[in-house]
XYZ file of C-alpha atoms in Angstrom:
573
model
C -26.254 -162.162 -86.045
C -24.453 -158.994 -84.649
C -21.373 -158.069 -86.950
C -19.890 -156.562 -84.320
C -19.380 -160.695 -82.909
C -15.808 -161.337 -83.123
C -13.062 -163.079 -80.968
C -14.141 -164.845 -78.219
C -14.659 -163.478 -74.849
C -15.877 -165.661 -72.261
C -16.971 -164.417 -68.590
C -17.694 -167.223 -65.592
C -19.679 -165.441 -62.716
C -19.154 -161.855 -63.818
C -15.183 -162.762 -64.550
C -14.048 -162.011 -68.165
C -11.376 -163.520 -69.463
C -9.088 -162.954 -72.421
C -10.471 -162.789 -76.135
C -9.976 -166.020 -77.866
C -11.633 -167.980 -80.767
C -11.277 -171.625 -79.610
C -11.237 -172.106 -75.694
C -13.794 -171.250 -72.674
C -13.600 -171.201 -69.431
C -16.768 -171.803 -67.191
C -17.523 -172.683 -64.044
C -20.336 -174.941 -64.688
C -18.798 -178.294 -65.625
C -21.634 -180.509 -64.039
C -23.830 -182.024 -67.065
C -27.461 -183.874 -66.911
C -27.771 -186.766 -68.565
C -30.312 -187.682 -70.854
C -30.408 -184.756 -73.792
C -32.067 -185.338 -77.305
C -29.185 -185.933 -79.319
C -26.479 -187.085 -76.769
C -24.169 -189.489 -76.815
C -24.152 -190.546 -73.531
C -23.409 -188.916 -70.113
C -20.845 -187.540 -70.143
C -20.987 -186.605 -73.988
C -20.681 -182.610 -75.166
C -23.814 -181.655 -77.048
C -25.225 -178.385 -78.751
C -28.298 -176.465 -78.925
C -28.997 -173.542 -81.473
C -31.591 -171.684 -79.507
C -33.574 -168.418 -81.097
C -33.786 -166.030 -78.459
C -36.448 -164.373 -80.315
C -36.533 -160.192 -81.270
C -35.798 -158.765 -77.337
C -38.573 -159.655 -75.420
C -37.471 -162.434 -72.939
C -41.380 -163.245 -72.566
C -41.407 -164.437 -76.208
C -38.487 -167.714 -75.360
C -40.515 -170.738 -75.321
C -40.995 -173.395 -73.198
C -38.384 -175.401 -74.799
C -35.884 -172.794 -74.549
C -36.426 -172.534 -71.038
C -35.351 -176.122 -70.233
C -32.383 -176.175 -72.839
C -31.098 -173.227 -70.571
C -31.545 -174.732 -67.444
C -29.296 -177.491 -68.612
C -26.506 -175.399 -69.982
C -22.741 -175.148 -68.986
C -21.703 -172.705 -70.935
C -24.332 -169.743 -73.072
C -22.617 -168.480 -76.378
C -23.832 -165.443 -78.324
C -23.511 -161.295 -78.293
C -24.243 -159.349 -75.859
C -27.541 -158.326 -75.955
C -28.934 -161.565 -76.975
C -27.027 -163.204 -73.749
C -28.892 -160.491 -71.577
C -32.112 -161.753 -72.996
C -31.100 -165.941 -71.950
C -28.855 -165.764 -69.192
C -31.684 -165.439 -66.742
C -33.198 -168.697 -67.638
C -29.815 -170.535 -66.889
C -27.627 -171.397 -63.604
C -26.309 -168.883 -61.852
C -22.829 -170.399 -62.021
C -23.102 -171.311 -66.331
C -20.256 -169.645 -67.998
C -21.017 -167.213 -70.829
C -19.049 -166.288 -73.710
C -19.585 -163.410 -76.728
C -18.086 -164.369 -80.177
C -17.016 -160.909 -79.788
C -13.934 -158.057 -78.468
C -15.198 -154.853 -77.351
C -15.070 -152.192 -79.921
C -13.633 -155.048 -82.818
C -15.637 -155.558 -86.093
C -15.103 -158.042 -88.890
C -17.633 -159.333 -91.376
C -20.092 -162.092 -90.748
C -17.971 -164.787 -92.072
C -15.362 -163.826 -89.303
C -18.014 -163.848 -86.913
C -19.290 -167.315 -87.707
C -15.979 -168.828 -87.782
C -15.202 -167.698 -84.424
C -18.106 -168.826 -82.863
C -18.021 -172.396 -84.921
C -14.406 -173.090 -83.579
C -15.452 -171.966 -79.677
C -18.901 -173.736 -80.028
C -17.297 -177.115 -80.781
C -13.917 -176.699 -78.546
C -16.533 -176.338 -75.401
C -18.677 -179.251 -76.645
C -15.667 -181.879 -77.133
C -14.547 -181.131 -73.917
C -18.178 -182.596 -72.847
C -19.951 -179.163 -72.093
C -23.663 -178.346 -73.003
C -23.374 -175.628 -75.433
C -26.478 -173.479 -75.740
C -26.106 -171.559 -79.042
C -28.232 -168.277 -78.343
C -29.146 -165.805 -81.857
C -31.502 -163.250 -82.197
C -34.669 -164.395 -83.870
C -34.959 -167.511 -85.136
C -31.550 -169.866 -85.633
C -33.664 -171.454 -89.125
C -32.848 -167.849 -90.715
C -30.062 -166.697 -90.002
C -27.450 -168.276 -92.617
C -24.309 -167.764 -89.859
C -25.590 -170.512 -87.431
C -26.511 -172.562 -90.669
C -22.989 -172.785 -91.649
C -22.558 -173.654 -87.759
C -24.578 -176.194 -87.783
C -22.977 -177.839 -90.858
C -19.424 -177.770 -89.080
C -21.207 -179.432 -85.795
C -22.591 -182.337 -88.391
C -19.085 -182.712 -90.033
C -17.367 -183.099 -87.103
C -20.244 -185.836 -85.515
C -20.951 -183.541 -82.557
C -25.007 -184.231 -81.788
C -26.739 -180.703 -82.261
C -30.388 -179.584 -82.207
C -32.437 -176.622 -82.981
C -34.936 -174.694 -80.645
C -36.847 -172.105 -83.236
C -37.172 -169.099 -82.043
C -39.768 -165.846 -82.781
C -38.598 -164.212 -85.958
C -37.754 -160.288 -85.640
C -39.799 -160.320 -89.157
C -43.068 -161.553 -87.151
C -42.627 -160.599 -83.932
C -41.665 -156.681 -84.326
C -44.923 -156.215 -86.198
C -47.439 -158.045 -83.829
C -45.660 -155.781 -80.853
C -46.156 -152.408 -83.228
C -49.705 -153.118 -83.895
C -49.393 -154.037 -87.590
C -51.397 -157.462 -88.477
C -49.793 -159.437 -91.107
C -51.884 -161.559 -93.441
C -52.880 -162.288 -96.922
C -49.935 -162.546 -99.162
C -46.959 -161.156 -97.574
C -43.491 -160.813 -98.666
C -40.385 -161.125 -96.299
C -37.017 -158.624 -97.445
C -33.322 -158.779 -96.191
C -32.897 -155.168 -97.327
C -28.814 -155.828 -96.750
C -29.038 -158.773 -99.957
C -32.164 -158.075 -101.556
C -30.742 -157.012 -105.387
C -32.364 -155.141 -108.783
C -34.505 -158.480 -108.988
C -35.958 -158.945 -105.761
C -36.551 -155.239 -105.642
C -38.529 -155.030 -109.217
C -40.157 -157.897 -107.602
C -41.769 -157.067 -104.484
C -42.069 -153.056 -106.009
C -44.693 -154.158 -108.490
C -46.834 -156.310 -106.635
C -49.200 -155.122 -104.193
C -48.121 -157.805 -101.925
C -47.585 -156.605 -98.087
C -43.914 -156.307 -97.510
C -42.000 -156.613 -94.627
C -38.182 -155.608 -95.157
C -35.582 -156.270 -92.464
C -33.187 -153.261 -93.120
C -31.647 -150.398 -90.500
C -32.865 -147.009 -89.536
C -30.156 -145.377 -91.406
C -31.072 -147.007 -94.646
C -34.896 -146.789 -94.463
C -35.086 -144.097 -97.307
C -32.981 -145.894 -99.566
C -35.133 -149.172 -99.118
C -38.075 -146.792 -100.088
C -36.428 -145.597 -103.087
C -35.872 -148.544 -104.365
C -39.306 -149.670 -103.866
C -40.720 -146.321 -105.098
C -38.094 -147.120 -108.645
C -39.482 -150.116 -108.480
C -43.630 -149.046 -109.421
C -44.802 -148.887 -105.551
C -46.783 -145.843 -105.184
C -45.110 -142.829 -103.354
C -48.128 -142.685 -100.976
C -48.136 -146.333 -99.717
C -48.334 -145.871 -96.145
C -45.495 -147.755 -94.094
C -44.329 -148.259 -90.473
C -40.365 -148.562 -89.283
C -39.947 -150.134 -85.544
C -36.590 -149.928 -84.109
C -35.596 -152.318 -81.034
C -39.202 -153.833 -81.508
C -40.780 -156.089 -78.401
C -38.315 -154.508 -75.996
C -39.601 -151.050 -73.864
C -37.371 -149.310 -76.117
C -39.590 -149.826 -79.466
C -40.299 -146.987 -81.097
C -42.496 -146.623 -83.786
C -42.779 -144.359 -86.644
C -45.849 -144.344 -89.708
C -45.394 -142.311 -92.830
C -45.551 -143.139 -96.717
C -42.865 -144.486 -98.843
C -42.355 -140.601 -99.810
C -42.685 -139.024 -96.792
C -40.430 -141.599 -94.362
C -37.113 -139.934 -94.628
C -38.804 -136.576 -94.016
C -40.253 -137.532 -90.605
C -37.248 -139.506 -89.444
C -35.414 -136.183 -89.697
C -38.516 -134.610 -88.369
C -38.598 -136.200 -85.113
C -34.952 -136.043 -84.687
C -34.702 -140.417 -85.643
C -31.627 -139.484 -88.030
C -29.030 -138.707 -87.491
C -27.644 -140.787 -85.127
C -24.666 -140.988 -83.885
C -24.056 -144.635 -82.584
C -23.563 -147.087 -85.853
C -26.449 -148.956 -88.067
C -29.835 -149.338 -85.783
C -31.477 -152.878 -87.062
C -35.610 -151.989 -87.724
C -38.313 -153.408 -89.220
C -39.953 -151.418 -92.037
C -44.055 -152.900 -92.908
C -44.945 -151.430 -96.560
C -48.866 -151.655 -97.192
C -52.357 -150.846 -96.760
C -52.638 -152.907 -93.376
C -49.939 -150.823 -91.829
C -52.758 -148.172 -91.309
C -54.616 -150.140 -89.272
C -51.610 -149.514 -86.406
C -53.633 -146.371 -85.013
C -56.337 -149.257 -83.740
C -54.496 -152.372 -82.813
C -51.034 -150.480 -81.420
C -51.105 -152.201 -78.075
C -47.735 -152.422 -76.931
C -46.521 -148.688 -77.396
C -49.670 -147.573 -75.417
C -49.638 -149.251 -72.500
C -50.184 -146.865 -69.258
C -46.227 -146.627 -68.400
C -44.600 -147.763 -71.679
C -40.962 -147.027 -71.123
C -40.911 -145.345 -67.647
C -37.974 -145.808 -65.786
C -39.629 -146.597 -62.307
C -37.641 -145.937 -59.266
C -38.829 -148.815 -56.504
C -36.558 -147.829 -53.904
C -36.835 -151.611 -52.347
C -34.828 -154.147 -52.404
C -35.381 -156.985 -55.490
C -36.746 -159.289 -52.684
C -39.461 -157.208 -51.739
C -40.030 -155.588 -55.021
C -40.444 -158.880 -56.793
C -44.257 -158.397 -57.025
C -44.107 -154.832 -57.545
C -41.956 -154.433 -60.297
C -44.005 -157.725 -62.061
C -46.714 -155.360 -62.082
C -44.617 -152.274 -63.159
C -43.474 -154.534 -66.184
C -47.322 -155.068 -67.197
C -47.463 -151.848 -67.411
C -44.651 -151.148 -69.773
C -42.631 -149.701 -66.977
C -38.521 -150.278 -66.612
C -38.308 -151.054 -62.638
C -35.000 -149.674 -60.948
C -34.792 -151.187 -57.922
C -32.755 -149.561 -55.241
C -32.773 -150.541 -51.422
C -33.183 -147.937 -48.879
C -32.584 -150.099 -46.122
C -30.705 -152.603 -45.106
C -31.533 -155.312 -42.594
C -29.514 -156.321 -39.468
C -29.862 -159.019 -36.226
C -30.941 -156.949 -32.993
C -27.836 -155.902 -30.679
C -29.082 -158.213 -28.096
C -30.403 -161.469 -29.995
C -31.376 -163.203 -25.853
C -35.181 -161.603 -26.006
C -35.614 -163.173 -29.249
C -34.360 -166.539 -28.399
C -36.376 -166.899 -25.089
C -39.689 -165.802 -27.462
C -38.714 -168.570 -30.080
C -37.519 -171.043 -26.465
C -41.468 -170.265 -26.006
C -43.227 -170.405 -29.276
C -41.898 -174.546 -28.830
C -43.081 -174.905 -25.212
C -46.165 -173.606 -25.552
C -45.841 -169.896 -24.689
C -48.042 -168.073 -26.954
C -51.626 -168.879 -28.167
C -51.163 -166.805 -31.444
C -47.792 -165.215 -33.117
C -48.276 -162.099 -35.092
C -46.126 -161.270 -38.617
C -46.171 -157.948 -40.066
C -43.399 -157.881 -42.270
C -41.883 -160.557 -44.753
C -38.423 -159.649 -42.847
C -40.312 -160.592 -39.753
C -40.842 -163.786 -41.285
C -37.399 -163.980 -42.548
C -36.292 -163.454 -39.177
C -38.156 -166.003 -37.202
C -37.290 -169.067 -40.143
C -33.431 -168.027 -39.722
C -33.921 -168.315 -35.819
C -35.632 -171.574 -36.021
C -32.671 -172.726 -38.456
C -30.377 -172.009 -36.262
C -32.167 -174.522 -33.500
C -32.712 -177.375 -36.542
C -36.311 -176.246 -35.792
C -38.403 -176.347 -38.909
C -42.655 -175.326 -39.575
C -43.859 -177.837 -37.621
C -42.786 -175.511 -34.588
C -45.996 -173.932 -35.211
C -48.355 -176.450 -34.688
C -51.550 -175.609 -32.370
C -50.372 -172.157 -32.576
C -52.905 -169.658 -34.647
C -50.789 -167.436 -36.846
C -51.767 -164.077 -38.601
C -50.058 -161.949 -41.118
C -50.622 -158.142 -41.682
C -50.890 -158.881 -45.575
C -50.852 -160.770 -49.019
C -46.922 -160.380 -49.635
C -46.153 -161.778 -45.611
C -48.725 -164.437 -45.502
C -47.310 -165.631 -49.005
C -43.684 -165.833 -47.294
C -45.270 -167.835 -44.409
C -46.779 -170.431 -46.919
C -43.079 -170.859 -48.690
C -42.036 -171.591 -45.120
C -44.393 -173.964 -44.915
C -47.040 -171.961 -43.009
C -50.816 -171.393 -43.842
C -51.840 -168.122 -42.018
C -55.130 -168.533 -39.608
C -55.661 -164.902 -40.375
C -54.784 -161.731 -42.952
C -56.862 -158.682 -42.756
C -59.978 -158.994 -45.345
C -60.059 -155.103 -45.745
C -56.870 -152.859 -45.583
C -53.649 -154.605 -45.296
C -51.762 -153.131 -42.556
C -51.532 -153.099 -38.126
C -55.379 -151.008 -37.937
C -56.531 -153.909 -40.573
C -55.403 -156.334 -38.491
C -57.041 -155.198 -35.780
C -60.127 -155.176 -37.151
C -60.233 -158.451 -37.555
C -58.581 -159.466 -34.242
C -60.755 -161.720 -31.774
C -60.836 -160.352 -28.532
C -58.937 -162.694 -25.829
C -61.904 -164.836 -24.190
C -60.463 -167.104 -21.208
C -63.070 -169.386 -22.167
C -62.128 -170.735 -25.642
C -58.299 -169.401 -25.135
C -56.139 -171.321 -22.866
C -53.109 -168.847 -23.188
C -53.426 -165.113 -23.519
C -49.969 -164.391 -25.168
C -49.103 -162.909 -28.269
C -45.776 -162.993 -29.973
C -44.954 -160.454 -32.191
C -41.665 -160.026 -33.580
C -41.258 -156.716 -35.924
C -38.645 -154.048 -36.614
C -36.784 -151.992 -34.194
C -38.822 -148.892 -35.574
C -41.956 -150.339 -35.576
C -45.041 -148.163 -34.383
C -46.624 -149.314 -31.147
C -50.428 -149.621 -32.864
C -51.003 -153.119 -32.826
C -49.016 -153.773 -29.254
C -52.111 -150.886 -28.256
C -54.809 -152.313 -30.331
C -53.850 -156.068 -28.948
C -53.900 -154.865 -25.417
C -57.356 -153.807 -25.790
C -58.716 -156.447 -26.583
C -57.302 -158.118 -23.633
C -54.227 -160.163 -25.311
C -50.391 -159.815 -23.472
C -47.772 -159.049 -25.836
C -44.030 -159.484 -26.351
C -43.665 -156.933 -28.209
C -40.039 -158.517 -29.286
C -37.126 -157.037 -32.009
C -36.561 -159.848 -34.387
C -34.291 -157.328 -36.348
C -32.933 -153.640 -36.715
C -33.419 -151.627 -39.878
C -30.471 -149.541 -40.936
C -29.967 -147.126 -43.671
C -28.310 -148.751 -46.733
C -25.354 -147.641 -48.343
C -25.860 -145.495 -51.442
C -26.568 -146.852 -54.751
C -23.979 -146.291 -57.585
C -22.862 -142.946 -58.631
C -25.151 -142.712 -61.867
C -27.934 -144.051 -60.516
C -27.737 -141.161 -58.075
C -27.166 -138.287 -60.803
C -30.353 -140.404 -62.432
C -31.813 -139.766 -59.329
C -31.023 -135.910 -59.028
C -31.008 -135.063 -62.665
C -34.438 -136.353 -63.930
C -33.290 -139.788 -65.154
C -36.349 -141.615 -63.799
C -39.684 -140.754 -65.299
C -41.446 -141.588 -61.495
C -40.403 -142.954 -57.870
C -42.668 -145.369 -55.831
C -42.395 -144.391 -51.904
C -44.050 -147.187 -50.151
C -43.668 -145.696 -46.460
C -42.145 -142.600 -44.800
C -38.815 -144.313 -44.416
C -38.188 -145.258 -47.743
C -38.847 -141.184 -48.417
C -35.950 -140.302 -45.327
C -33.528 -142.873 -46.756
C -33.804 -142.591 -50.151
C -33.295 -138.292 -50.018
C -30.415 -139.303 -47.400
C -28.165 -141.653 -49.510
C -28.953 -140.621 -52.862
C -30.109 -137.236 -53.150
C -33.870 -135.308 -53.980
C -35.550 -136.720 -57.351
C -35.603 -134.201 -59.525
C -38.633 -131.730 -60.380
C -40.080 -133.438 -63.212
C -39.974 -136.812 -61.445
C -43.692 -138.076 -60.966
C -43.723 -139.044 -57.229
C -46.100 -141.414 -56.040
C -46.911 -142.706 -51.937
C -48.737 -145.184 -50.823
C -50.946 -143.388 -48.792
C -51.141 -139.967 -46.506
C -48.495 -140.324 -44.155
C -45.842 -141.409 -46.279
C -47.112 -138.370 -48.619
C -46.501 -136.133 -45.693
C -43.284 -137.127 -45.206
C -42.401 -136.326 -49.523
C -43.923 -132.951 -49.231
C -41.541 -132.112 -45.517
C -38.706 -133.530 -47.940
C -39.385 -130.819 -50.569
C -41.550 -132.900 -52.624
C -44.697 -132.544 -54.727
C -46.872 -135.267 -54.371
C -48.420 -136.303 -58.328
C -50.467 -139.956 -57.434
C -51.579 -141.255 -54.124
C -52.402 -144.795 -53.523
C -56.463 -145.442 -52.782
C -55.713 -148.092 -49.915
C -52.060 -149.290 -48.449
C -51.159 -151.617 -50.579
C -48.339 -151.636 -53.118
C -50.032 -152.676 -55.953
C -52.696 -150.269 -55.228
C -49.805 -147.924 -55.794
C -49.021 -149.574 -58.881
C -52.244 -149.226 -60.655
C -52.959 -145.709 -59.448
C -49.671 -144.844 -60.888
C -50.972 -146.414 -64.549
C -54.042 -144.732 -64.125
C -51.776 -141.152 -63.933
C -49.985 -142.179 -66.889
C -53.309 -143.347 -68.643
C -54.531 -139.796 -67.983
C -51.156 -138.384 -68.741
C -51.091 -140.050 -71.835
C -54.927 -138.571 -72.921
C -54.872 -134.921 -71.828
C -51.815 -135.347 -74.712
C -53.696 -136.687 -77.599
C -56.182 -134.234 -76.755
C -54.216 -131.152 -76.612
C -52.883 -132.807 -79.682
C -49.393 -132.979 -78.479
C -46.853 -135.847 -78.548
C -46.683 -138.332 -76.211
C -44.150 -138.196 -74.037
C -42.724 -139.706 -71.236
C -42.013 -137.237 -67.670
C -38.383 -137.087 -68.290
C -38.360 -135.821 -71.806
C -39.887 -132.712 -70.677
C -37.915 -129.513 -70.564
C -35.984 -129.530 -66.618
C -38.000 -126.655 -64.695
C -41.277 -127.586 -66.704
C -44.417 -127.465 -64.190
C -45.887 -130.956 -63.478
C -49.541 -131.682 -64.081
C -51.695 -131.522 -60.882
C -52.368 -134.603 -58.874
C -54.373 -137.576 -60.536
């Protein structure tokens, strides 16, 4: 549990409300029935929930649904960060803590006990949320005992232990006979102990008082040269690892500039033993391709969704940040006659090439109580994976999507040509952007099809992002930017400013790279094919290489924006 939890502060929907220790205010005040443990309907209830070491991956299943239920979330702050996404959208939250206000652990539990059981008597779900594992830590025992006293029905959802999980994410396979340490209570004993047995220890401590731990174990018979390994915000793209000896660890701390620091005590995880030499083999978490790059995806979360999945496989932090915005057409008639004629029988085929064309055509037939049944004995293509997937949540299985590059030439290659034999109707309707280019309209013509070419809706240039995301932006915050067309390049330089020189920049393909290098900008990674998760991997194959070239040269491993401002960027991969 985080010390620095204290009063109460509880927020409903992004609204904080005064500090207190015994009330809540949420907004979520519906309950499901039916919990383990419940009373009845409309009986309060409690759930200790481990929200693991950082990684919101590692909740389980269990978790999940105990979350979904919730009315109100209770812990600090950044174990709420790691469970609010699991819950409703309207749950309250509340921290056991006051900005800036420490007290001891006692204090902290006490607080927390009295709002924990005020919110469940009033009928609320409480979920409970510690880092780790609720089973171990000795606050949310004495929690639990007050709950039990006081005949309000609790249960437990374990969690994955900081102890275990930190290790398996730094690369450092525990086994054999193993010894857990709470270097903040272990005493002269426990220290004698675990120093003269040969016994692989893991010790739960802080990065400030690593080399004491270490001295005590070195007092304590452990040889000065037993190799060891300190994590510090372990499972989370943050982690940071560091390998040394029990002599040596204070030394390199101070060597790489660890220590000192100049925020307060930084938890870690410190592995003493033989096994913690294995790391340079089985690290797989600190090595992935784009392990901690901040990733600028100038998109909006709705189209980056996929994207920034695959960023996050990577290791990459995804920033989204629109660059457009999306608005009706001036004159909506030309689109309502083209959806008037989709119904009567207008059009043999209708042609997507956007997800906001999709978007736009599902509002319109909202709007008429229309629904996908509209498109019945109508064939309907999509210009790619992420558009034909938004037609099947409509309700919509696309006749066609290119089978080679996704985009209006693809499309076109796989076109029929109109035969008045086997095609009773010869019109195409193909809603798009205001900006569209006229390729496909061309390419359909050709092959003998009439087109309404019709605007389902106007892009516009979006309003700029927050003030430090734009000095980010401009001062070499983001270790690379994704530019997946020539637009996103205009409106990204126009509301927020150039990246900065030691920003990798990476296009999806030649003309969008044009359109970076016109802006000023060199061009580092180039997608093989049009497709944005082409882009993705050819920017982890970059940082792959990156990443190489440094072990070889023998220098550190570093991410783009550590590197000195002005410092030349490595030649296109």
């Amino acid at each position: 549990m985080n010390p620095a939890a204290v009063a109460a502060t509880t927020t409903t929907a992004g609204t904080t409300a005064g500090p207190t220790a015994t009330s809540a205010t949420t907004a979520g005040t519906t309950k499901p029935a039916g919990t383990a443990g419940s009373h009845g309907p409309n009986s309060g209830h409690v759930t200790f929930l481990g929200a693991g070491p950082g990684d919101p991956g590692l909740l389980t299943l269990r978790a999940v649904e105990a979350l979904a239920r919730a009315d109100l979330l209770v812990g600090d702050g950044p174990v709420l960060d790691v469970v609010r996404t699991h819950a409703r959208a309207d749950v309250g939250t509340a921290q056991p803590a006051a900005d800036g206000e420490v007290l001891d652990l006692s204090a902290v539990s006490a607080a927390a006990t009295q709002l924990v059981m005020a919110s469940a008597r009033t009928g609320k779900r409480v979920v409970r949320a510690v880092a780790g594992d609720p089973g171990l830590d000795s606050g949310a025992a004495e929690e639990m005992l007050a709950c039990a006293h006081a005949g309000i029905p609790f249960e437990v959802v374990p969690g994955v232990a900081a102890a275990v999980g930190v290790p398996a994410y730094a690369g450092v396979h525990l086994s054999g006979d193993v010894r857990f340490v709470d270097a903040a209570t272990a005493g002269d004993a426990c220290w004698n102990e675990v120093g003269g047995s040969d016994a692989t220890l893991v010790v739960s401590t802080t990065l400030q008082t690593v080399a004491v731990a270490t001295a005590e174990l070195i007092a304590a018979g452990r040889k000065p040269d037993t190799p060891l390994s300190v994590t510090v915000a372990g499972t989370t793209t943050r982690q940071r690892t560091w390998t040394a000896t029990l002599a040596t660890i204070a030394a390199e701390l101070k060597a790489t500039k660890a220590l000192p620091t100049p925020e307060g005590p930084i938890a870690a995880i410190a592995v003493v033993g033989e096994r913690t030499a294995q790391r340079e083999h089985l690290s797989w978490f600190e090595t992935k391709p784009l392990f901690g790059w901040k990733v600028l995806v100038p998109r909006t979360k709705e189209q980056a969704a996929s994207l920034s999945d695959q960023l996050r496989s990577y290791g990459a932090v995804p920033h989204e940040v629109p660059t457009i915005a999306v608005e009706p057409p001036r004159t909506p008639q030309q689109m309502e006659r083209a959806v008037k004629g989709l119904v009567t029988g207008r059009y043999e085929w209708i042609a997507f090439t956007s997800v906001n064309a999709v978007k736009a055509v599902r509002e319109k037939f909202e709007e008429y109580g229309l629904d996908a049944r509209a498109f019945a004995g109508i064939k309907v293509a999509a210009v790619g994976e992420q558009t034909a997937q938004a037609l099947v949540e409509f309700g919509v299985k696309p006749d066609l999507v290119p089978s080679g590059e996704q985009s209006a030439a693809g499309l076109l290659e796989d076109w029929p040509p109109y035969d008045p034999v086997f095609d009773p109707i010869d019109r195409v309707f193909l809603p798009r952007a205001d900006i569209a280019t006229e390729t496909l309209v061309a390419g359909l013509v050709e092959l003998g099809w009439e087109v309404d070419d019709v605007t389902a809706y106007r892009t516009v240039r979006a309003s700029p992002p927050p003030a430090d995301t734009r000095e980010a932006i401009k001062g070499g915050g983001f270790d690379a930017v994704l530019f997946t067309s020539s637009s996103t390049v205009r409106n990204l330089v126009g509301i927020a400013g150039k990246p900065h020189n030691v920003t990798v920049i990476a296009c999806i393909g030649p003309a969008t790279a044009k359109t970076a290098e016109e802006h000023g900008l060199r061009v580092d990674v180039m997608s093989p094919e049009p497709s944005v998760l082409a882009l993705a991997q050819a920017l982890a194959d970059f940082g792959t290489a990156r990443r190489v070239a440094a072990q070889e040269a023998g220098d550190p491993v570093t991410r783009p924006s550590e590197r000195r401002p002005g410092s030349r960027r490595r030649a296109r991969v």
